[in-house]
Amino acid sequence: MDQLGSRAPKKRSRALAVPVGLALTASLAFLPVVSASAAPLGTTADAAPASKADTSGPKLSYVANLNAYATMKAAKKAVERAGGTVVTAYEQIGVVVAHSQNPDFAKQLRAQRGLFVSVGATRTAPMTAARTTDEGATQQLSAADAAKAAAAAQEGQEPLEPNQWDLRTIKADKAHKINDGSRNVTVGIIDTGVDDTHPDLAPNFSKGQSANCVGGVADTTEGAWRPYADGSDHGTHVAGTIGAARNGIGVSGVAPGVKIAAIKVSEPGTSLFYTEAVVCGFMFAAEKGIEVTNNSYYVDPYLFNCKTDDGQKALVEAIGRATKYAERKGTLHIASAGNSDQDLAADSLVDDTSPNDTTPVPRTIDPKVCLDLPTQLPGVVTVSATGDKGLRSYYSSYGLGVVDVAAPGGDKWQVPDTPDANGRVLSTVPGGGYGYKQGTSMAAPHVAGVAALLKSAHPSATPSQLQAMLKAQSTKAACPTQIYNAAGTLVDATTCASKWGQTGYYGYGVIDALKAVK
């Protein structure tokens, strides 16, 4: 995650991956496909709510997860009887997205245990016509710093590459001399949208694999995947780190030869990431043959979704079904660990930001039971952030057995020897410009880029095999003696634990692009 510019920084967490539940396992393995009318990514319906249902409540969006033997036809009818309107139905995973103003909508559906495993509202605020994980506002690249970089560029470098300390940290510059990546590999950026008109992104952009999933239904009309006019530059910045082309214009991505696609899932105005949009994003990626997804956000409105809560566990299950379905279709998911500077392997953590779309209610949670989505789901690669000096970034969350790998996310206190002397990560921003961000949102796309290089070199590798290679090829990093805190002071690194060949700060180590292409 990168530090958030549009709202308070999200305290994104990565806890130990745990099973979503026996019911999910059963539904994923044996869910029958019984309705021939469903489109590959779900069906839409405009059935009017049942006349006897209560409609006195606010209009909310819900996910309803079918049990292993329920039919989609019966589930849709139950939704309508309870005063709901079906928005999308994913028969592949047994998930229905619906809208309703019935205050007891979820309760009434949960009572039908022959049909539903779990049902929950995806938001606590009424619908109107999520948050990312960057740390602080974007710092624009000045003309003077651009000129300094161009003057320092050596033969074979992009004009702004002298400022890209992050590429050299993971040996991406050396990897590019061997292999830039394959055009047969696409990284899907599930985020706030991508400006595909940017000159560094246009050469590698795949329109046919891009969409706007806000609301839960994929919109593939021209430009739907771009950021809102009042929206965030987050997705465009992430895209540049992954796949900016080597074209002599600006920066280079970690995998400048692969394709990139945009799957917009953030709401207009608020940039909130709701469950129905994120489920759509993963399903769209799966059906469009996207090999890697980058997820630098957490699913709103809960920082942690507790499986002991009837509503929140439905969100865990719906997104878990979607990620596992995409994984079975060949998609590897990369996600950021969060910027809360918390030990995600702790016995308990304080969540004082949820729900973030209405009034937060402080609570103490067990991160093994209450999950940060999608980062704590099985099969998702969790990424912590480092700075130019190789130290864990001051904001990055960590946790032994939680973090899988580390990557450059930037740290303003770890100042590199570059023309701009800026410890943040430089990448593309909308309108053809360039800017600096820092956060685990910036770390995850470095890993997504390396994963794309691995997939290019090993086209038949499965997501689990790619994840194993990422870990095995990482550069081991021991616990440091000191790290910078938020004030820029070096303090003892007493919170770093090590065991099983891993550390809580870096997981299996810092990813290595050169090993990926060799």
Short mmCIF file of C-alpha atoms in Angstrom, two decimals:
data_model
loop_
_atom_site.label_atom_id
_atom_site.label_comp_id
_atom_site.label_asym_id
_atom_site.label_seq_id
_atom_site.Cartn_x
_atom_site.Cartn_y
_atom_site.Cartn_z
CA MET A 1 0.00 0.00 0.00
CA ASP A 2 1.10 3.50 -0.57
CA GLN A 3 0.33 6.33 1.72
CA LEU A 4 -3.09 7.57 1.11
CA GLY A 5 -3.55 10.97 -0.39
CA SER A 6 -7.37 11.04 -0.57
CA ARG A 7 -8.12 10.00 2.99
CA ALA A 8 -6.31 9.03 6.18
CA PRO A 9 -3.71 6.29 5.55
CA LYS A 10 -5.19 2.84 5.71
CA LYS A 11 -3.58 0.62 8.28
CA ARG A 12 -3.38 -2.33 5.99
CA SER A 13 -2.55 -5.63 7.66
CA ARG A 14 -1.23 -8.98 6.57
CA ALA A 15 -1.99 -11.81 8.92
CA LEU A 16 -1.34 -15.50 8.54
CA ALA A 17 -3.27 -16.95 5.63
CA VAL A 18 -6.11 -19.05 6.99
CA PRO A 19 -8.81 -21.14 5.33
CA VAL A 20 -12.00 -19.30 4.53
CA GLY A 21 -13.98 -22.25 5.85
CA LEU A 22 -15.21 -25.72 5.09
CA ALA A 23 -18.32 -24.35 3.47
CA LEU A 24 -16.22 -22.33 1.03
CA THR A 25 -14.04 -25.34 0.26
CA ALA A 26 -17.10 -27.40 -0.51
CA SER A 27 -18.71 -24.73 -2.63
CA LEU A 28 -15.57 -24.14 -4.65
CA ALA A 29 -15.14 -27.81 -5.36
CA PHE A 30 -18.68 -28.95 -5.94
CA LEU A 31 -20.87 -25.95 -6.67
CA PRO A 32 -23.29 -27.04 -9.41
CA VAL A 33 -23.88 -24.91 -12.46
CA VAL A 34 -27.61 -25.09 -12.92
CA SER A 35 -28.69 -22.01 -14.84
CA ALA A 36 -27.69 -21.80 -18.47
CA SER A 37 -28.71 -18.16 -18.64
CA ALA A 38 -25.74 -16.73 -16.76
CA ALA A 39 -23.05 -14.84 -18.63
CA PRO A 40 -19.42 -15.73 -17.86
CA LEU A 41 -19.01 -12.88 -15.40
CA GLY A 42 -22.50 -13.03 -13.89
CA THR A 43 -25.97 -12.03 -14.90
CA THR A 44 -27.96 -8.91 -14.29
CA ALA A 45 -31.62 -8.79 -13.41
CA ASP A 46 -34.13 -6.04 -12.92
CA ALA A 47 -36.74 -7.91 -10.94
CA ALA A 48 -38.76 -5.57 -8.73
CA PRO A 49 -38.57 -6.10 -4.97
CA ALA A 50 -41.36 -8.13 -3.42
CA SER A 51 -44.29 -5.84 -2.56
CA LYS A 52 -44.58 -7.13 1.04
CA ALA A 53 -40.94 -6.56 1.93
CA ASP A 54 -39.98 -3.70 4.22
CA THR A 55 -38.33 -0.87 2.26
CA SER A 56 -37.91 1.61 5.08
CA GLY A 57 -34.13 1.24 5.37
CA PRO A 58 -31.25 2.80 3.43
CA LYS A 59 -30.36 1.27 0.09
CA LEU A 60 -27.36 -1.02 0.65
CA SER A 61 -25.42 -3.51 -1.43
CA TYR A 62 -25.15 -7.13 -0.26
CA VAL A 63 -23.29 -10.32 -1.12
CA ALA A 64 -25.06 -13.63 -0.61
CA ASN A 65 -22.99 -16.82 -0.76
CA LEU A 66 -24.81 -19.99 -1.83
CA ASN A 67 -24.22 -23.32 -0.18
CA ALA A 68 -22.78 -26.19 -2.18
CA TYR A 69 -26.11 -27.60 -3.37
CA ALA A 70 -28.31 -24.53 -3.83
CA THR A 71 -29.43 -23.51 -7.30
CA MET A 72 -28.91 -20.00 -8.55
CA LYS A 73 -32.53 -19.83 -9.68
CA ALA A 74 -33.79 -20.53 -6.17
CA ALA A 75 -31.31 -18.07 -4.68
CA LYS A 76 -32.43 -15.25 -6.98
CA LYS A 77 -36.07 -15.87 -6.10
CA ALA A 78 -35.22 -15.75 -2.40
CA VAL A 79 -33.41 -12.44 -2.89
CA GLU A 80 -36.43 -10.96 -4.64
CA ARG A 81 -38.88 -12.24 -2.00
CA ALA A 82 -36.78 -10.53 0.67
CA GLY A 83 -37.05 -7.22 -1.13
CA GLY A 84 -33.81 -7.32 -3.05
CA THR A 85 -32.83 -6.70 -6.65
CA VAL A 86 -30.19 -8.96 -8.16
CA VAL A 87 -27.33 -6.94 -9.62
CA THR A 88 -25.00 -9.77 -10.61
CA ALA A 89 -24.92 -13.52 -10.10
CA TYR A 90 -21.62 -15.40 -10.34
CA GLU A 91 -22.59 -19.00 -10.92
CA GLN A 92 -18.94 -20.03 -11.12
CA ILE A 93 -18.48 -19.33 -7.41
CA GLY A 94 -22.05 -19.21 -6.10
CA VAL A 95 -22.16 -15.51 -5.19
CA VAL A 96 -25.08 -13.12 -5.69
CA VAL A 97 -24.72 -9.33 -5.48
CA ALA A 98 -27.98 -7.58 -4.65
CA HIS A 99 -29.38 -4.21 -3.58
CA SER A 100 -32.10 -3.81 -0.96
CA GLN A 101 -33.75 -1.27 1.31
CA ASN A 102 -35.13 -3.98 3.60
CA PRO A 103 -33.45 -3.52 7.03
CA ASP A 104 -33.85 -7.27 7.65
CA PHE A 105 -32.71 -8.36 4.19
CA ALA A 106 -29.55 -10.18 5.32
CA LYS A 107 -31.27 -11.69 8.35
CA GLN A 108 -34.10 -13.10 6.24
CA LEU A 109 -31.71 -14.68 3.74
CA ARG A 110 -29.47 -16.12 6.46
CA ALA A 111 -32.50 -17.92 7.87
CA GLN A 112 -32.70 -19.90 4.61
CA ARG A 113 -29.84 -22.24 5.40
CA GLY A 114 -30.78 -24.56 2.59
CA LEU A 115 -29.73 -21.81 0.16
CA PHE A 116 -27.15 -19.55 1.77
CA VAL A 117 -23.93 -20.03 3.74
CA SER A 118 -23.55 -16.35 4.58
CA VAL A 119 -25.04 -12.98 3.68
CA GLY A 120 -23.71 -9.52 4.50
CA ALA A 121 -23.90 -5.84 3.57
CA THR A 122 -20.84 -4.60 1.73
CA ARG A 123 -21.11 -1.11 3.26
CA THR A 124 -22.58 0.69 6.24
CA ALA A 125 -23.38 3.97 4.47
CA PRO A 126 -26.31 4.31 2.04
CA MET A 127 -25.32 3.93 -1.60
CA THR A 128 -24.54 7.07 -3.51
CA ALA A 129 -24.16 7.71 -7.22
CA ALA A 130 -11.44 2.17 -0.68
CA ARG A 131 -8.86 3.01 0.29
CA THR A 132 -5.39 2.68 -1.15
CA THR A 133 -2.21 2.12 0.77
CA ASP A 134 0.14 4.91 -0.12
CA GLU A 135 1.73 7.00 2.59
CA GLY A 136 1.07 10.70 2.09
CA ALA A 137 0.20 12.83 -0.90
CA THR A 138 1.89 12.52 -4.29
CA GLN A 139 4.95 14.69 -4.76
CA GLN A 140 5.18 15.87 -8.35
CA LEU A 141 8.47 15.59 -10.23
CA SER A 142 9.83 19.09 -10.84
CA ALA A 143 11.20 20.21 -14.19
CA ALA A 144 14.56 20.83 -12.54
CA ASP A 145 14.78 17.29 -11.14
CA ALA A 146 13.69 15.87 -14.50
CA ALA A 147 16.49 17.77 -16.20
CA LYS A 148 19.04 16.56 -13.64
CA ALA A 149 18.01 12.97 -14.21
CA ALA A 150 18.12 13.27 -17.99
CA ALA A 151 21.60 14.78 -17.79
CA ALA A 152 22.78 11.87 -15.65
CA ALA A 153 21.17 9.14 -17.78
CA GLN A 154 23.62 6.70 -19.31
CA GLU A 155 23.31 4.89 -22.62
CA GLY A 156 20.43 2.46 -22.49
CA GLN A 157 18.67 4.21 -19.62
CA GLU A 158 15.32 5.96 -19.73
CA PRO A 159 15.60 9.74 -19.17
CA LEU A 160 14.29 9.55 -15.59
CA GLU A 161 15.85 6.20 -14.72
CA PRO A 162 18.76 7.69 -12.74
CA ASN A 163 16.14 8.58 -10.13
CA GLN A 164 14.75 5.02 -10.02
CA TRP A 165 16.83 3.64 -7.16
CA ASP A 166 14.10 1.04 -6.67
CA LEU A 167 14.84 -0.68 -10.00
CA ARG A 168 18.50 -1.04 -9.12
CA THR A 169 17.66 -2.37 -5.65
CA ILE A 170 15.95 -5.43 -7.15
CA LYS A 171 18.39 -5.63 -10.11
CA ALA A 172 15.63 -4.88 -12.62
CA ASP A 173 18.04 -2.76 -14.66
CA LYS A 174 20.28 -5.81 -15.11
CA ALA A 175 17.31 -8.06 -15.82
CA HIS A 176 16.22 -5.80 -18.68
CA LYS A 177 19.46 -6.54 -20.50
CA ILE A 178 18.36 -10.17 -20.63
CA ASN A 179 14.56 -10.10 -20.86
CA ASP A 180 11.96 -7.36 -20.51
CA GLY A 181 9.09 -9.82 -20.23
CA SER A 182 6.66 -11.46 -22.63
CA ARG A 183 3.72 -9.88 -24.46
CA ASN A 184 1.84 -13.06 -23.60
CA VAL A 185 1.75 -12.03 -19.93
CA THR A 186 -0.65 -9.42 -18.55
CA VAL A 187 -0.68 -7.84 -15.11
CA GLY A 188 -4.12 -6.64 -14.04
CA ILE A 189 -4.05 -3.54 -11.83
CA ILE A 190 -7.11 -3.75 -9.57
CA ASP A 191 -7.12 -0.18 -8.35
CA THR A 192 -8.46 3.35 -8.89
CA GLY A 193 -8.10 3.22 -12.67
CA VAL A 194 -5.20 3.76 -15.06
CA ASP A 195 -4.58 6.58 -17.53
CA ASP A 196 -3.81 4.49 -20.59
CA THR A 197 -3.09 7.63 -22.61
CA HIS A 198 0.13 8.25 -20.69
CA PRO A 199 3.00 7.92 -23.19
CA ASP A 200 4.89 5.49 -20.94
CA LEU A 201 1.83 3.26 -20.46
CA ALA A 202 0.05 3.36 -23.83
CA PRO A 203 2.50 0.98 -25.62
CA ASN A 204 1.82 -1.84 -23.16
CA PHE A 205 -1.81 -1.22 -22.30
CA SER A 206 -4.37 -3.95 -23.01
CA LYS A 207 -7.82 -2.42 -23.53
CA GLY A 208 -9.38 -5.81 -24.18
CA GLN A 209 -8.49 -6.88 -20.64
CA SER A 210 -9.58 -3.67 -18.90
CA ALA A 211 -12.85 -2.63 -17.31
CA ASN A 212 -14.65 -0.57 -14.68
CA CYS A 213 -16.06 -2.94 -12.04
CA VAL A 214 -17.55 -0.29 -9.74
CA GLY A 215 -21.01 -1.43 -8.70
CA GLY A 216 -20.23 -5.07 -9.37
CA VAL A 217 -20.78 -5.32 -13.13
CA ALA A 218 -17.87 -5.02 -15.57
CA ASP A 219 -18.12 -2.04 -17.93
CA THR A 220 -15.73 -2.42 -20.85
CA THR A 221 -16.72 0.65 -22.82
CA GLU A 222 -13.84 2.77 -24.11
CA GLY A 223 -12.06 4.58 -21.28
CA ALA A 224 -14.26 3.21 -18.50
CA TRP A 225 -11.08 1.97 -16.79
CA ARG A 226 -9.54 5.43 -16.49
CA PRO A 227 -9.44 7.39 -13.20
CA TYR A 228 -12.38 9.63 -12.42
CA ALA A 229 -11.82 13.31 -13.15
CA ASP A 230 -11.88 13.91 -9.39
CA GLY A 231 -10.21 10.60 -8.66
CA SER A 232 -6.89 9.21 -7.57
CA ASP A 233 -3.55 8.95 -9.37
CA HIS A 234 -2.84 5.79 -7.39
CA GLY A 235 -3.59 3.18 -10.07
CA THR A 236 -1.63 5.05 -12.73
CA HIS A 237 1.41 5.27 -10.44
CA VAL A 238 1.21 1.53 -9.70
CA ALA A 239 0.90 0.79 -13.43
CA GLY A 240 4.13 2.61 -14.24
CA THR A 241 6.10 0.68 -11.66
CA ILE A 242 4.89 -2.58 -13.15
CA GLY A 243 5.00 -1.99 -16.87
CA ALA A 244 6.10 1.45 -18.08
CA ALA A 245 7.63 0.90 -21.52
CA ARG A 246 11.29 1.37 -22.34
CA ASN A 247 10.64 3.94 -25.07
CA GLY A 248 13.06 6.76 -24.33
CA ILE A 249 10.38 9.00 -22.80
CA GLY A 250 10.36 8.81 -19.00
CA VAL A 251 10.61 5.92 -16.54
CA SER A 252 10.89 2.17 -16.89
CA GLY A 253 8.72 -0.46 -15.27
CA VAL A 254 10.00 -3.60 -13.59
CA ALA A 255 8.62 -5.63 -16.52
CA PRO A 256 8.57 -3.18 -19.44
CA GLY A 257 7.84 -5.88 -22.01
CA VAL A 258 4.62 -7.31 -20.52
CA LYS A 259 1.09 -6.02 -20.95
CA ILE A 260 -0.81 -4.11 -18.29
CA ALA A 261 -4.56 -3.87 -17.82
CA ALA A 262 -6.72 -1.66 -15.60
CA ILE A 263 -9.61 -2.98 -13.53
CA LYS A 264 -11.14 0.01 -11.74
CA VAL A 265 -12.89 -0.87 -8.49
CA SER A 266 -12.90 2.39 -6.49
CA GLU A 267 -16.04 4.47 -5.98
CA PRO A 268 -16.21 7.99 -7.44
CA GLY A 269 -15.68 10.77 -4.93
CA THR A 270 -14.64 8.58 -2.00
CA SER A 271 -12.20 6.14 -3.63
CA LEU A 272 -13.67 3.40 -1.44
CA PHE A 273 -13.19 -0.23 -2.52
CA TYR A 274 -16.36 -2.22 -1.84
CA THR A 275 -16.74 -5.99 -1.96
CA GLU A 276 -19.01 -6.22 -5.00
CA ALA A 277 -16.49 -4.28 -7.13
CA VAL A 278 -13.49 -6.27 -5.89
CA VAL A 279 -15.25 -9.61 -6.52
CA CYS A 280 -16.04 -8.37 -10.04
CA GLY A 281 -12.39 -7.41 -10.47
CA PHE A 282 -11.05 -10.84 -9.59
CA MET A 283 -13.68 -12.61 -11.70
CA PHE A 284 -12.98 -10.33 -14.67
CA ALA A 285 -9.24 -10.98 -14.36
CA ALA A 286 -9.87 -14.72 -14.29
CA GLU A 287 -12.13 -14.75 -17.33
CA LYS A 288 -9.83 -12.46 -19.33
CA GLY A 289 -6.76 -14.65 -18.83
CA ILE A 290 -4.79 -12.19 -16.70
CA GLU A 291 -1.76 -13.92 -15.20
CA VAL A 292 -1.00 -11.59 -12.26
CA THR A 293 -3.10 -9.09 -10.31
CA ASN A 294 -1.75 -6.26 -8.19
CA ASN A 295 -3.82 -5.25 -5.15
CA SER A 296 -2.55 -2.14 -3.35
CA TYR A 297 -5.64 -1.49 -1.23
CA TYR A 298 -7.88 -3.04 1.38
CA VAL A 299 -11.56 -3.76 0.94
CA ASP A 300 -13.76 -1.17 2.63
CA PRO A 301 -15.43 -0.45 4.96
CA TYR A 302 -13.61 -2.74 7.43
CA LEU A 303 -9.87 -2.78 7.92
CA PHE A 304 -10.34 -6.26 9.37
CA ASN A 305 -13.30 -8.53 8.58
CA CYS A 306 -14.13 -10.80 11.50
CA LYS A 307 -15.44 -14.26 10.67
CA THR A 308 -17.25 -14.24 14.00
CA ASP A 309 -19.53 -11.50 12.64
CA ASP A 310 -22.41 -12.69 10.43
CA GLY A 311 -22.09 -9.82 7.98
CA GLN A 312 -18.32 -9.53 7.78
CA LYS A 313 -17.76 -13.24 7.29
CA ALA A 314 -19.88 -13.01 4.13
CA LEU A 315 -17.41 -10.50 2.70
CA VAL A 316 -14.50 -12.81 3.55
CA GLU A 317 -16.22 -15.71 1.83
CA ALA A 318 -17.29 -13.84 -1.30
CA ILE A 319 -13.84 -12.39 -1.97
CA GLY A 320 -12.18 -15.66 -0.97
CA ARG A 321 -14.26 -17.55 -3.52
CA ALA A 322 -13.33 -15.03 -6.20
CA THR A 323 -9.58 -15.11 -5.51
CA LYS A 324 -9.51 -18.90 -5.42
CA TYR A 325 -11.50 -19.12 -8.65
CA ALA A 326 -9.03 -16.78 -10.36
CA GLU A 327 -6.13 -18.76 -8.93
CA ARG A 328 -7.55 -21.98 -10.39
CA LYS A 329 -7.80 -20.17 -13.73
CA GLY A 330 -4.07 -19.35 -13.51
CA THR A 331 -3.94 -15.92 -11.82
CA LEU A 332 -1.44 -15.06 -9.07
CA HIS A 333 -2.47 -12.30 -6.66
CA ILE A 334 0.00 -9.83 -5.13
CA ALA A 335 -1.07 -7.47 -2.31
CA SER A 336 0.41 -4.88 0.02
CA ALA A 337 0.89 -5.46 3.75
CA GLY A 338 -0.26 -2.04 4.95
CA ASN A 339 1.12 1.16 6.39
CA SER A 340 0.15 0.86 10.04
CA ASP A 341 3.62 -0.12 11.36
CA GLN A 342 1.92 -3.00 13.18
CA ASP A 343 3.10 -6.51 13.95
CA LEU A 344 0.56 -8.58 12.06
CA ALA A 345 1.70 -11.71 13.84
CA ALA A 346 0.60 -10.27 17.18
CA ASP A 347 -2.05 -11.95 19.29
CA SER A 348 -4.25 -8.87 19.04
CA LEU A 349 -4.41 -5.54 17.25
CA VAL A 350 -6.44 -2.37 17.67
CA ASP A 351 -8.71 -1.41 14.76
CA ASP A 352 -9.98 2.13 15.31
CA THR A 353 -10.89 2.93 11.69
CA SER A 354 -13.78 0.54 10.95
CA PRO A 355 -16.26 1.07 9.46
CA ASN A 356 -14.66 3.88 7.50
CA ASP A 357 -17.73 4.89 5.49
CA THR A 358 -19.74 5.95 8.55
CA THR A 359 -18.62 6.24 12.21
CA PRO A 360 -15.68 4.02 13.26
CA VAL A 361 -16.12 1.93 16.40
CA PRO A 362 -12.76 1.08 18.03
CA ARG A 363 -12.26 -2.63 18.66
CA THR A 364 -9.51 -5.10 19.52
CA ILE A 365 -9.25 -7.94 17.04
CA ASP A 366 -7.39 -11.21 16.55
CA PRO A 367 -5.74 -10.98 13.09
CA LYS A 368 -5.96 -14.75 12.73
CA VAL A 369 -9.77 -14.50 12.87
CA CYS A 370 -10.38 -10.99 11.57
CA LEU A 371 -8.87 -10.69 8.10
CA ASP A 372 -7.60 -7.78 6.05
CA LEU A 373 -8.96 -8.38 2.55
CA PRO A 374 -7.63 -9.46 0.16
CA THR A 375 -4.17 -9.56 1.72
CA GLN A 376 -4.78 -12.26 4.33
CA LEU A 377 -6.54 -14.71 2.04
CA PRO A 378 -4.88 -18.03 1.17
CA GLY A 379 -2.71 -17.90 -1.94
CA VAL A 380 -2.23 -14.13 -1.90
CA VAL A 381 1.40 -12.90 -1.75
CA THR A 382 1.87 -10.37 1.09
CA VAL A 383 4.46 -7.63 0.53
CA SER A 384 6.20 -5.32 3.01
CA ALA A 385 8.09 -2.16 2.03
CA THR A 386 11.76 -1.19 2.17
CA GLY A 387 13.76 1.95 1.45
CA ASP A 388 16.98 2.67 -0.42
CA LYS A 389 19.15 1.56 2.52
CA GLY A 390 17.45 -1.82 2.66
CA LEU A 391 15.70 -1.11 5.95
CA ARG A 392 12.02 -1.74 6.51
CA SER A 393 10.16 1.46 5.68
CA TYR A 394 9.05 3.30 8.81
CA TYR A 395 5.33 2.91 8.00
CA SER A 396 5.31 -0.68 6.74
CA SER A 397 3.41 -3.36 8.61
CA TYR A 398 5.30 -6.59 9.28
CA GLY A 399 4.90 -9.98 10.90
CA LEU A 400 6.78 -13.27 11.10
CA GLY A 401 4.95 -15.83 8.98
CA VAL A 402 2.65 -13.14 7.64
CA VAL A 403 4.83 -11.17 5.22
CA ASP A 404 5.95 -13.31 2.28
CA VAL A 405 8.49 -11.03 0.58
CA ALA A 406 9.69 -7.43 0.68
CA ALA A 407 10.20 -4.86 -2.07
CA PRO A 408 11.04 -1.17 -2.48
CA GLY A 409 8.12 0.96 -1.33
CA GLY A 410 10.06 4.10 -0.56
CA ASP A 411 11.03 5.86 2.66
CA LYS A 412 11.61 9.59 2.86
CA TRP A 413 14.21 9.07 5.60
CA GLN A 414 16.32 6.63 3.53
CA VAL A 415 17.78 9.09 1.06
CA PRO A 416 19.38 7.60 -2.08
CA ASP A 417 22.38 8.88 -4.01
CA THR A 418 20.30 9.93 -7.01
CA PRO A 419 20.05 13.25 -8.88
CA ASP A 420 16.82 14.06 -7.03
CA ALA A 421 17.92 12.63 -3.64
CA ASN A 422 14.32 11.47 -3.10
CA GLY A 423 13.68 8.28 -1.16
CA ARG A 424 10.16 7.82 -2.49
CA VAL A 425 9.27 5.82 -5.63
CA LEU A 426 9.06 7.73 -8.92
CA SER A 427 6.44 6.61 -11.42
CA THR A 428 3.73 7.73 -13.84
CA VAL A 429 0.74 9.92 -12.93
CA PRO A 430 -2.31 10.90 -15.03
CA GLY A 431 -1.90 13.51 -17.72
CA GLY A 432 1.50 12.35 -18.89
CA GLY A 433 3.36 13.42 -15.76
CA TYR A 434 5.51 11.77 -13.10
CA GLY A 435 5.40 11.82 -9.33
CA TYR A 436 6.74 10.30 -6.13
CA LYS A 437 4.81 8.10 -3.72
CA GLN A 438 5.77 5.87 -0.81
CA GLY A 439 3.91 3.01 0.79
CA THR A 440 3.38 -0.72 0.64
CA SER A 441 1.20 0.20 -2.36
CA MET A 442 4.46 0.99 -4.13
CA ALA A 443 6.14 -2.22 -2.91
CA ALA A 444 3.48 -4.63 -4.21
CA PRO A 445 3.81 -3.60 -7.91
CA HIS A 446 7.55 -4.34 -7.80
CA VAL A 447 6.65 -7.90 -6.82
CA ALA A 448 3.89 -8.05 -9.45
CA GLY A 449 6.46 -7.01 -12.06
CA VAL A 450 8.92 -9.69 -10.98
CA ALA A 451 6.10 -12.26 -10.96
CA ALA A 452 5.35 -11.24 -14.55
CA LEU A 453 9.01 -11.76 -15.49
CA LEU A 454 8.87 -15.20 -13.87
CA LYS A 455 5.71 -16.07 -15.78
CA SER A 456 7.41 -14.89 -18.98
CA ALA A 457 10.34 -17.22 -18.33
CA HIS A 458 8.12 -20.10 -17.15
CA PRO A 459 4.86 -19.80 -19.10
CA SER A 460 3.46 -23.08 -17.78
CA ALA A 461 4.09 -22.25 -14.11
CA THR A 462 1.04 -22.27 -11.85
CA PRO A 463 0.29 -19.46 -9.38
CA SER A 464 1.56 -21.58 -6.49
CA GLN A 465 4.76 -22.36 -8.40
CA LEU A 466 5.29 -18.68 -9.18
CA GLN A 467 4.84 -17.83 -5.52
CA ALA A 468 7.36 -20.50 -4.53
CA MET A 469 9.87 -19.08 -7.01
CA LEU A 470 9.36 -15.54 -5.73
CA LYS A 471 10.24 -16.71 -2.23
CA ALA A 472 13.11 -19.01 -3.21
CA GLN A 473 14.78 -16.42 -5.46
CA SER A 474 14.49 -13.52 -3.03
CA THR A 475 17.63 -12.06 -1.47
CA LYS A 476 17.74 -13.06 2.17
CA ALA A 477 17.72 -10.14 4.61
CA ALA A 478 18.50 -10.52 8.30
CA CYS A 479 16.83 -8.45 10.98
CA PRO A 480 18.58 -5.06 11.11
CA THR A 481 19.91 -3.57 14.34
CA GLN A 482 18.17 -0.24 13.74
CA ILE A 483 15.40 1.27 11.60
CA TYR A 484 13.96 4.74 11.09
CA ASN A 485 10.79 5.69 12.93
CA ALA A 486 8.12 8.08 11.64
CA ALA A 487 10.10 11.06 12.95
CA GLY A 488 13.22 10.04 11.03
CA THR A 489 15.14 8.91 14.10
CA LEU A 490 17.10 5.67 14.09
CA VAL A 491 15.75 3.35 16.78
CA ASP A 492 16.55 -0.21 17.83
CA ALA A 493 14.77 -2.80 15.65
CA THR A 494 13.50 -4.78 18.62
CA THR A 495 10.27 -5.74 16.85
CA CYS A 496 11.93 -7.87 14.16
CA ALA A 497 11.62 -11.61 14.79
CA SER A 498 13.24 -14.39 12.79
CA LYS A 499 12.55 -18.10 12.40
CA TRP A 500 12.10 -20.75 9.72
CA GLY A 501 14.51 -18.89 7.40
CA GLN A 502 12.25 -15.84 7.45
CA THR A 503 12.06 -12.53 9.27
CA GLY A 504 9.04 -10.55 10.32
CA TYR A 505 10.26 -7.49 8.41
CA TYR A 506 11.18 -9.08 5.07
CA GLY A 507 9.57 -12.51 4.94
CA TYR A 508 11.72 -14.74 2.74
CA GLY A 509 13.69 -11.72 1.53
CA VAL A 510 13.74 -8.88 -0.99
CA ILE A 511 12.59 -9.91 -4.44
CA ASP A 512 15.16 -10.22 -7.24
CA ALA A 513 14.30 -9.45 -10.88
CA LEU A 514 17.60 -10.70 -12.26
CA LYS A 515 17.10 -14.19 -10.87
CA ALA A 516 13.63 -14.20 -12.40
CA VAL A 517 14.92 -13.81 -15.95
CA LYS A 518 17.87 -16.17 -15.48
#
